Coordinates of C-alpha atoms (C1' of nucleotides) in Angstrom, one line a residue:
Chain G
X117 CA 150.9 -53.7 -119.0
X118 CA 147.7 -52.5 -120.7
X119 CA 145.8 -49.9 -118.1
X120 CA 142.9 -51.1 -116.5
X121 CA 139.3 -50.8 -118.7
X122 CA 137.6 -49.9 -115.7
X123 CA 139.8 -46.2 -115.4
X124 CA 139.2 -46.0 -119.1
X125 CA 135.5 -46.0 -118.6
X126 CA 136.0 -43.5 -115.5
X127 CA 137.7 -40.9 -117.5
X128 CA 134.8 -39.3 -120.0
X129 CA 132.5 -38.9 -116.6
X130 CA 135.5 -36.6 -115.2
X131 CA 135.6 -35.0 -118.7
X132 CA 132.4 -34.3 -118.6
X133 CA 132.2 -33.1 -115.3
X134 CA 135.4 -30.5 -115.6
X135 CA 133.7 -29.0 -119.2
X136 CA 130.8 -28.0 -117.1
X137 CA 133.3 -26.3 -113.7
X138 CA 135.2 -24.9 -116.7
X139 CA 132.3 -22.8 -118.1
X140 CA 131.4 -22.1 -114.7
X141 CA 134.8 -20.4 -115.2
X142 CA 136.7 -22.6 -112.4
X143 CA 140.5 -22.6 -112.8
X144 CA 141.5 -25.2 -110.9
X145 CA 140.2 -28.0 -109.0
X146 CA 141.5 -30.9 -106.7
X147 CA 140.7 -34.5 -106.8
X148 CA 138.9 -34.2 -103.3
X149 CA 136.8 -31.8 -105.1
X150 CA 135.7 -33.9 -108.2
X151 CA 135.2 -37.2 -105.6
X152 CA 132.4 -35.0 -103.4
X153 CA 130.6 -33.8 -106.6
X154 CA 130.3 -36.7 -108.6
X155 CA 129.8 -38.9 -105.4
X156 CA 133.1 -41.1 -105.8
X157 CA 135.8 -42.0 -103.8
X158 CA 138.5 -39.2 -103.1
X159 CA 141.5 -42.2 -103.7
X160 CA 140.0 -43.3 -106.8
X161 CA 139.8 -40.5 -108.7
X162 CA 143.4 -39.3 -107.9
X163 CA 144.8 -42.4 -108.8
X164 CA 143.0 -42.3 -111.8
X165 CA 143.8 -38.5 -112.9
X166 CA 147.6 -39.6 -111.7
X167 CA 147.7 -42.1 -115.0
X168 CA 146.9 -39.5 -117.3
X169 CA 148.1 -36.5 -116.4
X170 CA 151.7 -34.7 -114.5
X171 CA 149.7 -31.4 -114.0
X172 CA 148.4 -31.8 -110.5
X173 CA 150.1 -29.6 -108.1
X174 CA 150.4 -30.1 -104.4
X175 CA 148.2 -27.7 -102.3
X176 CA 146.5 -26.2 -105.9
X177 CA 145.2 -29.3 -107.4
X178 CA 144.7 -29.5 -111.2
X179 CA 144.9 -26.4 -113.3
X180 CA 141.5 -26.7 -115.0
X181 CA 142.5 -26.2 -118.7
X182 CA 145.6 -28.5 -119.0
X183 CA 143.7 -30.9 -117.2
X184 CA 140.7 -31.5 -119.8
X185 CA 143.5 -31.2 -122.6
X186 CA 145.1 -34.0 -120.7
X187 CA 142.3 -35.8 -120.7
X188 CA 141.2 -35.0 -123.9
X189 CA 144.7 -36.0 -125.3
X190 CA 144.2 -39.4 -123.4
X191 CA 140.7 -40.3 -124.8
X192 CA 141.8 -39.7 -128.2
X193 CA 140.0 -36.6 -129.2
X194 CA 141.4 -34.0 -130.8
X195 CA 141.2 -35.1 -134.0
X196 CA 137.7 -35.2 -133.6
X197 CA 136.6 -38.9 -135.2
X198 CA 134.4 -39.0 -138.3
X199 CA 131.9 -41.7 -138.3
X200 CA 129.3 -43.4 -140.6
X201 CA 125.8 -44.0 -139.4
X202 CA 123.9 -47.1 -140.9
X203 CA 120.0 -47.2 -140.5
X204 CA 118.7 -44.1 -140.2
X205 CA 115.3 -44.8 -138.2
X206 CA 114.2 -43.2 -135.4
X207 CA 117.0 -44.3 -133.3
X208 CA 119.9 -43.4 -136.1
X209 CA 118.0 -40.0 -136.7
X210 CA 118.5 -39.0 -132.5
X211 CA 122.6 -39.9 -132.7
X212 CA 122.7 -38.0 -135.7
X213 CA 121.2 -34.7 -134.0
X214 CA 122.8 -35.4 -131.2
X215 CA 124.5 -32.3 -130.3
X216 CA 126.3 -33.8 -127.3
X217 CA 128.5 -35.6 -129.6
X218 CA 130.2 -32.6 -131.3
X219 CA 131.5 -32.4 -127.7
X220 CA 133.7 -35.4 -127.2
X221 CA 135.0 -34.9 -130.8
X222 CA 132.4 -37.2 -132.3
X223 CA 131.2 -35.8 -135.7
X224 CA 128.9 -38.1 -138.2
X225 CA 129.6 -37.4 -141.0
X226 CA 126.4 -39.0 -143.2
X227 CA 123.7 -41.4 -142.7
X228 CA 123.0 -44.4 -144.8
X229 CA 120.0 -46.2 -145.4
X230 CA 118.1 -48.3 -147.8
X231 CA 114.5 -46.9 -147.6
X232 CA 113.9 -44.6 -150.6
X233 CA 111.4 -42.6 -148.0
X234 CA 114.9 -41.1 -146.1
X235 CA 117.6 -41.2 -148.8
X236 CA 118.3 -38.0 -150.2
X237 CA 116.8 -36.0 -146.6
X238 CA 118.9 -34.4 -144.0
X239 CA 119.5 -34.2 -140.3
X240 CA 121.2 -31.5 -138.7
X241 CA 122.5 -30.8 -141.9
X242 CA 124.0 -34.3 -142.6
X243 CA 122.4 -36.2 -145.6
X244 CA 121.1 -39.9 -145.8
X245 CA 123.1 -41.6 -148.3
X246 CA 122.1 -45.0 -150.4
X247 CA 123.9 -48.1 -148.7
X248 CA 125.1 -49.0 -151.4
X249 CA 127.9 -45.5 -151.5
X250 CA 129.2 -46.7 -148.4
X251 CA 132.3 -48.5 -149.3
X252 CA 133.3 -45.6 -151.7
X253 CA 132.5 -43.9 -149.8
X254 CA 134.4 -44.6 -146.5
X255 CA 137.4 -45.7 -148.6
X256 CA 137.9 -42.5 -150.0
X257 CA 137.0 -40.3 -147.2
X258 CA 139.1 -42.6 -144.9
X259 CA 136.1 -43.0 -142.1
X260 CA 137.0 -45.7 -139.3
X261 CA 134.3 -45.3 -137.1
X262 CA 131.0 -46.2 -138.1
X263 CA 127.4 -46.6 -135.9
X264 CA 125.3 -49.5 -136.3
X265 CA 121.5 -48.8 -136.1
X266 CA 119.5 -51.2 -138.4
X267 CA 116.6 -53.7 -137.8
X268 CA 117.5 -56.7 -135.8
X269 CA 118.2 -58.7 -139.1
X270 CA 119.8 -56.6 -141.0
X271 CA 122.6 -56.3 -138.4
X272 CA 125.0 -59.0 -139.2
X273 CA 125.6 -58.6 -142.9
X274 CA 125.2 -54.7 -142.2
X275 CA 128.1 -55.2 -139.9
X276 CA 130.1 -57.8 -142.4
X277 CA 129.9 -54.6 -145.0
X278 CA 130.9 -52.3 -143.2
X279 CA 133.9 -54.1 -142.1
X280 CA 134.8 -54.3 -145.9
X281 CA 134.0 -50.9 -146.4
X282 CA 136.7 -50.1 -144.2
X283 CA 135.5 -49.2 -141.2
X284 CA 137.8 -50.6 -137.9
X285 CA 135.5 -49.7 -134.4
X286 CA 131.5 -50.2 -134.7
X287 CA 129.2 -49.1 -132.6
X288 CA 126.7 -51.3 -132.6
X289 CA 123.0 -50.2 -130.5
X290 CA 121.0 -53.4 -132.6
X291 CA 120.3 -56.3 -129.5
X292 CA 122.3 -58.6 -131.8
X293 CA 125.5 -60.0 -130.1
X294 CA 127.9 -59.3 -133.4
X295 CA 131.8 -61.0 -132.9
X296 CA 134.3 -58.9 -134.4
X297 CA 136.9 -60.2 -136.5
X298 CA 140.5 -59.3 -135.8
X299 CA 141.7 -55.7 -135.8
X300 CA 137.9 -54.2 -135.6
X301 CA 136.9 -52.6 -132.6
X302 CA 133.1 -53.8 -131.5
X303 CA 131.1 -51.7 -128.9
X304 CA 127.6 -53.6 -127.9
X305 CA 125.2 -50.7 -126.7
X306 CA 122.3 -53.0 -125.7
X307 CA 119.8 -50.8 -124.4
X308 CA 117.6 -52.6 -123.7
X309 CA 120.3 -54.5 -121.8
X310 CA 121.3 -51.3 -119.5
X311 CA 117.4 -50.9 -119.1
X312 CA 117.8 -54.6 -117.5
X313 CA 120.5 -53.6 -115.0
X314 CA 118.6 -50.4 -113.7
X315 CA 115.4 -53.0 -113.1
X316 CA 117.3 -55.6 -111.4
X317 CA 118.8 -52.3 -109.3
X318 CA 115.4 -51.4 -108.4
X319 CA 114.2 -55.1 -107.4
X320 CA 117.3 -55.2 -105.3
X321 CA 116.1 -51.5 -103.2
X322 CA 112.6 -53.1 -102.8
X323 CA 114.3 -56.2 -101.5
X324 CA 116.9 -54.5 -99.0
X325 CA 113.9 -52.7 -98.1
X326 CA 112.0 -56.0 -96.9
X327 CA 109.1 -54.5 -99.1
X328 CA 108.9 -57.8 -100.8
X329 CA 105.3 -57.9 -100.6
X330 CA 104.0 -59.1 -103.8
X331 CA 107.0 -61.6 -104.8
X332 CA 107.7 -61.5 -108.3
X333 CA 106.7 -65.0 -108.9
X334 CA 105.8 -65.6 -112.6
X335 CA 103.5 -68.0 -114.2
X336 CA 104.7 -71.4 -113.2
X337 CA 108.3 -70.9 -112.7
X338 CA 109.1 -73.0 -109.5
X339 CA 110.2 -72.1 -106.6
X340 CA 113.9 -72.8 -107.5
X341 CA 115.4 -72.6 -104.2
X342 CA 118.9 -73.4 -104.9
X343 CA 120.7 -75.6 -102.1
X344 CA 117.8 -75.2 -100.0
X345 CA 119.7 -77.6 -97.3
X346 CA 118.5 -80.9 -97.1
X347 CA 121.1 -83.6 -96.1
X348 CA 124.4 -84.4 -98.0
X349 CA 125.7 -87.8 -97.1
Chain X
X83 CA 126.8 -61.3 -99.8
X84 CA 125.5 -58.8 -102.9
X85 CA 126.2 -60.6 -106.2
X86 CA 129.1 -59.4 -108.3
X87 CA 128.0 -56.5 -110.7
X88 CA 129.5 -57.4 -113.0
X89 CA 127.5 -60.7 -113.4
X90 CA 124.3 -58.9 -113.4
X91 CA 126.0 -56.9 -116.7
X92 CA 126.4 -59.6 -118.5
X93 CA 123.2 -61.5 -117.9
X94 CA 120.9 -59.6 -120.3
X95 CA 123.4 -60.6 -122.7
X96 CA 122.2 -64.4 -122.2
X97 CA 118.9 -63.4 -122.3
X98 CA 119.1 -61.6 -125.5
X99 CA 121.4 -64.6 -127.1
X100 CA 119.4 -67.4 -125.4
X101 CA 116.1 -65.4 -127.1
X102 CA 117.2 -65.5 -130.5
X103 CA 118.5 -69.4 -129.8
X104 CA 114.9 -69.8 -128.9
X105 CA 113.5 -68.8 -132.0
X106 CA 115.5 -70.7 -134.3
X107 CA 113.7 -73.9 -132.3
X108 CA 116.7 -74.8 -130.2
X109 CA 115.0 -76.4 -127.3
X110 CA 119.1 -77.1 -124.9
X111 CA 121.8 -75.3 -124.5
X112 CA 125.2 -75.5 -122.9
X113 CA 127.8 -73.1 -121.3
X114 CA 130.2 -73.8 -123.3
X115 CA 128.0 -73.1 -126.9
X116 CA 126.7 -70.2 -125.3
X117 CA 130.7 -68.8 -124.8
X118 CA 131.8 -70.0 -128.2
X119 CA 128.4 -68.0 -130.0
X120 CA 128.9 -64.5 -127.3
X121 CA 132.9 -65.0 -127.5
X122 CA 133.2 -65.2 -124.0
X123 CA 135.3 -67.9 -121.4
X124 CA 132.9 -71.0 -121.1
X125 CA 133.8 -70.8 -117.1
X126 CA 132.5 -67.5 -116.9
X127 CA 129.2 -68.4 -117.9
X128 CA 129.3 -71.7 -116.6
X129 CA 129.7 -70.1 -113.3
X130 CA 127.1 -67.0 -113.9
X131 CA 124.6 -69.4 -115.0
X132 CA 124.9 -71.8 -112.1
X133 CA 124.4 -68.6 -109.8
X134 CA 120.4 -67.7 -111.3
X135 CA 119.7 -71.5 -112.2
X136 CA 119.2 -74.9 -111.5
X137 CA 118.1 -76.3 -114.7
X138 CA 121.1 -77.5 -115.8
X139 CA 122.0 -81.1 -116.5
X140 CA 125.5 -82.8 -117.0
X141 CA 125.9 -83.8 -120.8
X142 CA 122.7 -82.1 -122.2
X143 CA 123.2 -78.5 -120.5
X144 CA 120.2 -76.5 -120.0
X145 CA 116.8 -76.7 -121.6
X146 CA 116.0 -73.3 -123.0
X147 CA 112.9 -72.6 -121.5
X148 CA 113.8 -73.2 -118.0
X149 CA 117.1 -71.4 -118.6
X150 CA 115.4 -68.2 -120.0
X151 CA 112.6 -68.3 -117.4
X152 CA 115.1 -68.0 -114.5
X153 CA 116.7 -65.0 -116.1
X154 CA 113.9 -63.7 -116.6
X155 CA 112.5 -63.6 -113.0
X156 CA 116.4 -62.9 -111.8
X157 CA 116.2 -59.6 -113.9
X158 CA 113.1 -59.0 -112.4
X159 CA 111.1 -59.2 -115.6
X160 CA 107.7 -60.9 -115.9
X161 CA 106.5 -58.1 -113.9
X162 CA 106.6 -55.6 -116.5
X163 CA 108.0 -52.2 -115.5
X164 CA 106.4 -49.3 -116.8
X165 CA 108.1 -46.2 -117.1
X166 CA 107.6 -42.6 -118.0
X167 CA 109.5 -40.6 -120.5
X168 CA 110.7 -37.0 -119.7
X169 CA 111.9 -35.1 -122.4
X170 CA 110.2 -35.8 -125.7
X171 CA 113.1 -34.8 -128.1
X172 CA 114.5 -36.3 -130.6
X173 CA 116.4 -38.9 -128.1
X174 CA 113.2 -39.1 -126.2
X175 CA 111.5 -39.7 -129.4
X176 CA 113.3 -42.7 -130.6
X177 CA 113.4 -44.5 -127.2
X178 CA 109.6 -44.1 -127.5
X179 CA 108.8 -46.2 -130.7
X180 CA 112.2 -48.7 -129.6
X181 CA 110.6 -52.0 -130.1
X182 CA 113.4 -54.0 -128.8
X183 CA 112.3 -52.7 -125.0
X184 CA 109.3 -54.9 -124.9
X185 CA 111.2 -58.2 -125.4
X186 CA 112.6 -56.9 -122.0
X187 CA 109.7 -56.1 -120.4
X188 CA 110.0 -52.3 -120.7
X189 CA 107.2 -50.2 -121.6
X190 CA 107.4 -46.4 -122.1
X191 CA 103.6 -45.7 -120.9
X192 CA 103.9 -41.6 -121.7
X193 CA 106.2 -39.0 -122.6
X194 CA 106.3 -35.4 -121.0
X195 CA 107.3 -32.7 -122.4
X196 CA 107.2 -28.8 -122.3
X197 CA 106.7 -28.1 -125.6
X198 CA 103.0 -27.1 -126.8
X199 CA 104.3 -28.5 -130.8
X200 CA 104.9 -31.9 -129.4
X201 CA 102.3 -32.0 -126.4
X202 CA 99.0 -33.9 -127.8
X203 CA 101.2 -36.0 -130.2
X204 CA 101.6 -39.7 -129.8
X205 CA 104.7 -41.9 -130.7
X206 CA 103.6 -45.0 -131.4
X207 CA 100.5 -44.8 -129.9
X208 CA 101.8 -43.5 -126.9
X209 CA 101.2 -40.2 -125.9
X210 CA 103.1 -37.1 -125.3
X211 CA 102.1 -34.8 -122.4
X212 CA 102.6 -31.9 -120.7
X213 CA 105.0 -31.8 -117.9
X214 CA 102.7 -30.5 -115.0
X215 CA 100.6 -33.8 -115.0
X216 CA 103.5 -35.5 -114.4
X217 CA 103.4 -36.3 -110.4
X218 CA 100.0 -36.5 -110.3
X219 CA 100.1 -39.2 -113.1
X220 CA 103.4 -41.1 -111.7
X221 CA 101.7 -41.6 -108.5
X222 CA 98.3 -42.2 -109.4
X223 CA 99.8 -45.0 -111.6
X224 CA 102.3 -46.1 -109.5
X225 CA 104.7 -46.0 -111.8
X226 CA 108.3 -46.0 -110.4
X227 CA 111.1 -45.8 -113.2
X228 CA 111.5 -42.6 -115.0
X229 CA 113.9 -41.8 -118.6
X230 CA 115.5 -38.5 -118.5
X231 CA 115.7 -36.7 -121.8
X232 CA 116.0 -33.3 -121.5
X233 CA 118.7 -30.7 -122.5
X234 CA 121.2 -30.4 -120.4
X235 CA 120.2 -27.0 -118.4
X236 CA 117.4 -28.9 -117.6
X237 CA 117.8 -31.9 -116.3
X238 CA 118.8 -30.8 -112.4
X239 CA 115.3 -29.7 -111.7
X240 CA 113.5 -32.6 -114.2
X241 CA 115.7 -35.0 -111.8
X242 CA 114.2 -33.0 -108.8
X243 CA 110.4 -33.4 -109.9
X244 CA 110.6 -37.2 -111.1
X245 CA 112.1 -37.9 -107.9
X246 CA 108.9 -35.6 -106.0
X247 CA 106.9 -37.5 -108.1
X248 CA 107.3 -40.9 -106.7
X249 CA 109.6 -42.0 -109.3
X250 CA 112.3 -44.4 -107.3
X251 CA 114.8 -45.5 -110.3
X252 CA 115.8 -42.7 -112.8
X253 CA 117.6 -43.8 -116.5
X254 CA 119.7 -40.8 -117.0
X255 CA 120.2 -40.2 -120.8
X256 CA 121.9 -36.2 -120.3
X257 CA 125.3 -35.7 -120.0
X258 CA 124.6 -34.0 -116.7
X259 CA 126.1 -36.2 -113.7
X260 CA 123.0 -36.5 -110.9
X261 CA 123.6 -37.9 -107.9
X262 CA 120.6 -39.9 -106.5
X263 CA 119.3 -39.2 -103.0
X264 CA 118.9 -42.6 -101.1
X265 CA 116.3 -44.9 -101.9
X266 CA 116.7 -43.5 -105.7
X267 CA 118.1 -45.5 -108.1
X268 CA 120.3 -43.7 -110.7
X269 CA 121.4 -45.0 -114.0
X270 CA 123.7 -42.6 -116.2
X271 CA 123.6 -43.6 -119.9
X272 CA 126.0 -40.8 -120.9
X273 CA 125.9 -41.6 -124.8
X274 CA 128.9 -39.5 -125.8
X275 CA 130.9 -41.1 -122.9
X276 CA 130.2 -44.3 -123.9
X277 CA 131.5 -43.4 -127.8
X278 CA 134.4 -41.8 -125.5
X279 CA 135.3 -45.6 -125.3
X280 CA 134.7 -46.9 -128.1
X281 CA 137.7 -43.9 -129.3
X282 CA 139.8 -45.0 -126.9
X283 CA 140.0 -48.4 -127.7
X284 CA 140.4 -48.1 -131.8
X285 CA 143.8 -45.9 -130.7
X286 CA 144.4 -48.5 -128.7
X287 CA 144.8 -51.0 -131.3
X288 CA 146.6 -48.2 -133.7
X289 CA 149.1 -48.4 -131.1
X290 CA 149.4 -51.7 -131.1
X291 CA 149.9 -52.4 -134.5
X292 CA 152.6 -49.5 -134.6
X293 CA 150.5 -47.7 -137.3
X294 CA 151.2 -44.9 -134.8
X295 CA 152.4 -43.2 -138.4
X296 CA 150.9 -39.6 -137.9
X297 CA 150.5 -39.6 -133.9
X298 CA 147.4 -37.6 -132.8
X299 CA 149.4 -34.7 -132.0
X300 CA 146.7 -32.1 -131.0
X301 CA 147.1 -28.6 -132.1
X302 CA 148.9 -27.3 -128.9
X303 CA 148.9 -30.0 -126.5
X304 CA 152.8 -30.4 -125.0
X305 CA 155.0 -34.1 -125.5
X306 CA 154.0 -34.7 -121.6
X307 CA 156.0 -38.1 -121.3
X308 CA 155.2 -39.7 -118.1
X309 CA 158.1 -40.9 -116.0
X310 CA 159.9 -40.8 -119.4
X311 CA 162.7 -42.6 -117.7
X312 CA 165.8 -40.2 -117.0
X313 CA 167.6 -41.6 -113.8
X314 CA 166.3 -41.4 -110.6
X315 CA 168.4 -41.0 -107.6
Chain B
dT1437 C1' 157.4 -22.9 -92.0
dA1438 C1' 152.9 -25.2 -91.9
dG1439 C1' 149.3 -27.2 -94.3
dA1440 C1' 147.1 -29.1 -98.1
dT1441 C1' 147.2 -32.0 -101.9
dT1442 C1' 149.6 -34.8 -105.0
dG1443 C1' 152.0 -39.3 -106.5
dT1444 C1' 153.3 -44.0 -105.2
dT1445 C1' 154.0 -48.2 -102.8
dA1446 C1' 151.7 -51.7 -100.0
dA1447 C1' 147.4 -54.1 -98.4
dT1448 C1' 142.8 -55.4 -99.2
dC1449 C1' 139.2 -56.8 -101.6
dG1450 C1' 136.5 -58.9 -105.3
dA1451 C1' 136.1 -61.1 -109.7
dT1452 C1' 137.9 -64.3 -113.0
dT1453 C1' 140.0 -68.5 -114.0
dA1454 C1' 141.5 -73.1 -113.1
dA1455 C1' 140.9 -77.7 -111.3
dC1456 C1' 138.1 -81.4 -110.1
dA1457 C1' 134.5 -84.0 -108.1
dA1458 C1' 129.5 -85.0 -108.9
dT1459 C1' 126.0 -86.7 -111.9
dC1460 C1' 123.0 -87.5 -115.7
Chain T
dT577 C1' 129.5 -98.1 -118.4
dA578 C1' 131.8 -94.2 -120.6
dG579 C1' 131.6 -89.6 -121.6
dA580 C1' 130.1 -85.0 -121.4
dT581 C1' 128.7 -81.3 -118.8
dT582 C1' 127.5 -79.3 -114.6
dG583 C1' 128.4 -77.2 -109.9
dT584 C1' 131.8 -76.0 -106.4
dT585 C1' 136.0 -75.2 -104.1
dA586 C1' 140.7 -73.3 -104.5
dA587 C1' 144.2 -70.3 -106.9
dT588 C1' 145.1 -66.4 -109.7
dC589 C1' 144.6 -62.1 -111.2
dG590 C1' 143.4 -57.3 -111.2
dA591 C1' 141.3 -53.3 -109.4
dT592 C1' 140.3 -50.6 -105.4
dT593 C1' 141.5 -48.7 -101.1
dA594 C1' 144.6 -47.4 -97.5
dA595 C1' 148.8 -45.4 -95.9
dC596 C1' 152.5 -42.3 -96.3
dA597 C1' 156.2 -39.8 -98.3
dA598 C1' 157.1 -35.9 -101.5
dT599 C1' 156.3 -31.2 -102.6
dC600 C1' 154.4 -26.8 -103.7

DNA sequence: TAGATTGTTAATCGATTAACAATC
DNA sequence: TAGATTGTTAATCGATTAACAATC
């Protein structure tokens, strides 16, 4: 009886969508109308707006405000989340002035970090903390949610500490493939992964396009044809 | 007869597993290791694997070079794609100097930006420049993938221009939902969305655990019990 | 009332899982 | 040969789409 992850993953694109109609001062808007703008399928986002929210109104559609509070209320905002960030490079330094969070009711709180060069600086007003205050930290200031941006092989027993320290969902951008133990949240933010997908998307155009041309062949990979017929007794 | 998506999702997560494997000297592999180490059902990736390669063989399971190779030219690496970033923030910044994109066969050639403080600068050797050279560059080089890292207002009309430009697959890092004319690939990497999520699912397991103590009662936001029961005629 | 739009139940579609035969 | 592991076909499961009744 859980709801389905994909809806889950649906519902901050609407969010995001109905912030930006709402300071366009729109008071009300029907599924119809979200499906044409963000180029979805009119079924699928009133099925999905049906789970989380009794405010639609025949003929009207969705008042605009009790919608995104709806929505809001759904995703868990509200009481905006407090997170940790550990490994304040050039990577940690963006999320930290990223002003988009402060949005969705994401604040960071701090940075941590080990590299006396960044410890004691600030970002957006949020300092970079020794490491090593984290678990007193995030005990006492009763932070769940903590971001995960260190080297490659510092991620694992970056992740085991802040588990200790407290902290229950991780967001974790390193390329390392962490396992969570029970009760803590995990999130795997591979970008270079998502870069992946939007090549093989690419490849896949060229190839519907029969501009194949220059095959991708590598080095001395085979051909690889997989069943490529033959006879089966 | 297009391949599942959400095989091609999890692939890169083989290749980034399968990379570090490689590394520590491990020369075979099989599905079901690879499901115990990522935390995954062995049939899954017995069954994703069999779909990109041929390499494998019963009782030893598949030699790593052979294995990584096909993914590779699956994911349409080997070819390097070279991209161009728009939007040399702070965002744009740390995508720049991200190391972890060349093990993937990413490389950021430039960064473009409007801003004379940051035009003339490099990031790791790589240079920022200004905006206007843009579509001359992108189609003298040929280059066809394009980051978007711009502020929000604009990123319409930065879409617009990389698209002019020649640029065919666009990684969308603004909250700001595009919608790709045809024969453009769009990828929305809506950061905040994606921490939306990660929210989501640590209530989630609050709820489970009936921790639900002090619920996350907004400061307005009404009950709004869903089919709360009652009787129905 | 008439018409538009919601909410819900049923049908389709696709992906995941299970079972098992093939084979090194 | 015996055993482990692959590759593939069939069964299950879940999400998306379609159809339609409810209602403002």
């Amino acid at each position: 009886m859980e709801k389905p992850l994909a809806t889950t993953q649906r519902l901050p694109k609407y969010l995001a969508y109905l912030k930006i109609r709402q300071k366009q001062g729109i008071e009300s808007i029907s599924t119809s109308r979200i499906a044409e703008d963000l180029n979805m399928a009119a079924i699928s986002v009133r099925k999905d707006l049906a789970r989380i929210s009794n405010a639609g109104r025949p003929k009207t559609g969705y008042p605009m405000d009790a919608l995104i509070a709806d929505l809001e209320r759904f995703l868990g905002y509200g009481n905006a989340r407090d997170a940790f960030l550990v490994g304040a490079g050039r990577l940690g330094q963006a999320l930290m002035g990223y002003a988009q969070f402060a949005e969705y009711g994401l604040s960071i709180l701090a940075g941590f970090d080990i590299d006396p060069a960044l410890i004691g600086s600030e970002i957006d007003g949020k300092p970079i903390l020794p490491l090593e205050k984290l678990p007193g930290l995030a005990r006492r200031m009763q932070v769940k949610v903590g971001i995960l941006t260190v080297p490659e092989d510092a991620a694992q027993e970056t992740f085991a500490l802040m588990v200790e320290s407290g902290i229950r969902a991780v967001w974790n951008f390193t390329a390392i493939p962490l396992s969570a133990p029970p009760g803590v949240v995990l999130q795997n933010e591979n970008l270079a992964a998502s870069f992946a997908v939007l090549s093989k998307r690419l490849a896949a155009t060229f190839d519907e396009e029969g501009v194949s041309g220059e095959v991708p062949c590598g080095t001395f990979a085979p051909p690889n044809e997989k069943r490529e017929g033959g006879h089966q007794s």
